Short mmCIF file of C-alpha atoms in Angstrom, two decimals:
data_model
loop_
_atom_site.label_atom_id
_atom_site.label_comp_id
_atom_site.label_asym_id
_atom_site.label_seq_id
_atom_site.Cartn_x
_atom_site.Cartn_y
_atom_site.Cartn_z
CA MET A 1 -20.74 -12.15 -5.28
CA ARG A 2 -21.93 -9.30 -3.11
CA HIS A 3 -19.23 -7.26 -1.40
CA GLY A 4 -20.01 -8.50 2.12
CA ASP A 5 -20.16 -12.10 0.90
CA GLY A 6 -16.54 -11.81 -0.24
CA HIS A 7 -15.48 -11.82 3.42
CA GLU A 8 -16.72 -15.40 3.84
CA GLN A 9 -13.62 -17.53 3.27
CA TYR A 10 -15.52 -20.57 2.00
CA PRO A 11 -18.75 -19.27 0.41
CA LYS A 12 -20.45 -22.63 -0.20
CA GLU A 13 -19.83 -23.98 3.29
CA GLY A 14 -20.33 -20.60 5.00
CA LEU A 15 -18.18 -21.47 8.01
CA CYS A 16 -18.01 -17.90 9.39
CA ARG A 17 -21.07 -15.98 8.19
CA GLY A 18 -23.33 -18.59 6.64
CA LYS A 19 -23.65 -19.93 3.10
CA LYS A 20 -23.33 -17.41 0.27
CA GLU A 21 -24.43 -17.17 -3.32
CA VAL A 22 -21.70 -16.89 -5.95
CA TYR A 23 -22.75 -15.78 -9.40
CA GLU A 24 -21.13 -16.16 -12.79
CA ASN A 25 -23.07 -13.69 -14.88
CA ARG A 26 -26.63 -14.35 -13.63
CA THR A 27 -26.20 -17.99 -12.63
CA ASN A 28 -25.59 -19.04 -9.02
CA VAL A 29 -22.64 -21.46 -9.19
CA ALA A 30 -22.11 -21.91 -5.43
CA ASP A 31 -23.27 -25.54 -5.44
CA GLY A 32 -20.16 -26.54 -7.43
CA LEU A 33 -17.68 -24.77 -5.15
CA ASP A 34 -16.88 -27.39 -2.51
CA LYS A 35 -14.00 -26.15 -0.33
CA CYS A 36 -13.25 -23.21 -2.68
CA TYR A 37 -11.48 -20.35 -0.96
CA THR A 38 -12.86 -16.91 -1.87
CA ALA A 39 -9.46 -15.36 -2.71
CA ASP A 40 -8.76 -18.27 -5.08
CA LEU A 41 -12.09 -17.65 -6.83
CA TRP A 42 -11.20 -13.99 -7.37
CA THR A 43 -7.70 -14.90 -8.60
CA ALA A 44 -9.05 -17.49 -11.05
CA ALA A 45 -11.64 -15.06 -12.42
CA THR A 46 -8.98 -12.36 -12.84
CA LYS A 47 -6.60 -14.72 -14.65
CA ARG A 48 -9.40 -15.82 -17.00
CA TRP A 49 -10.24 -12.17 -17.75
CA ILE A 50 -6.58 -11.35 -18.52
CA ILE A 51 -6.29 -14.33 -20.88
CA GLU A 52 -9.49 -13.33 -22.67
CA GLN A 53 -8.19 -9.77 -23.09
CA LYS A 54 -4.85 -10.97 -24.44
CA GLN A 55 -6.61 -13.06 -27.06
CA GLN A 56 -8.67 -10.06 -28.19
CA LEU A 57 -5.84 -7.52 -28.28
CA LYS A 58 -5.31 -6.09 -31.74
CA SER A 59 -2.42 -4.07 -33.09
CA GLY A 60 -2.76 -0.30 -32.65
CA LEU A 61 -3.24 2.33 -29.97
CA HIS A 62 -4.65 1.20 -26.61
CA PRO A 63 -5.48 3.69 -23.88
CA PHE A 64 -4.47 3.05 -20.30
CA ARG A 65 -4.36 5.19 -17.21
CA LEU A 66 -1.58 5.00 -14.72
CA TYR A 67 -1.81 6.16 -11.13
CA TYR A 68 1.56 6.03 -9.47
CA THR A 69 2.52 6.89 -5.92
CA GLY A 70 6.18 6.91 -5.05
CA VAL A 71 7.79 4.91 -2.29
CA SER A 72 9.33 7.12 0.35
CA GLY A 73 13.11 7.17 0.31
CA LYS A 74 13.49 5.21 -2.93
CA LYS A 75 14.14 6.35 -6.48
CA PRO A 76 10.90 5.98 -8.48
CA VAL A 77 11.13 3.40 -11.26
CA LEU A 78 8.51 2.48 -13.82
CA ASP A 79 9.28 -0.37 -16.20
CA PHE A 80 6.87 -1.24 -19.03
CA GLN A 81 7.55 -4.47 -20.94
CA TRP A 82 5.90 -6.25 -23.81
CA SER A 83 6.15 -9.53 -25.65
CA SER A 84 4.36 -11.40 -28.42
CA SER A 85 4.90 -14.42 -30.60
CA GLU A 86 7.26 -12.23 -32.67
CA ILE A 87 8.84 -10.13 -29.89
CA SER A 88 10.74 -11.52 -26.91
CA LYS A 89 10.01 -9.85 -23.57
CA GLN A 90 11.67 -6.43 -23.57
CA GLN A 91 11.26 -2.90 -22.31
CA ILE A 92 8.76 -0.85 -24.34
CA PRO A 93 10.55 2.05 -26.03
CA SER A 94 9.19 5.47 -25.06
CA SER A 95 8.84 6.30 -28.77
CA VAL A 96 5.70 4.12 -29.01
CA PHE A 97 3.82 5.99 -26.26
CA MET A 98 1.44 8.82 -27.09
CA LEU A 99 0.48 11.33 -24.40
CA ASP A 100 -3.09 12.60 -24.35
CA GLU A 101 -2.64 16.27 -23.46
CA LYS A 102 -6.33 16.63 -22.48
CA ILE A 103 -5.84 14.69 -19.27
#
């Protein structure tokens, strides 16, 4: 979906700005999207991506970058949690984090 097309609330019907193309990889799938709301399409695609990543996650080090901006007047709090089939949801101990000093 092109950026501007994402502003059309119902891409197949094109009620506001005309009909839009919606691609999954290189295939236009708009014909199968009767009454599909654009935000719901983005949410569904994001959830699918997260599930696929969870299934591929292997044990070991995994880089991530965090950009945090504080909320004015409130104490900053950052809470990282994890869970697996063997671990119930719990706070991640700071001892498992590794800081990359080059950043």
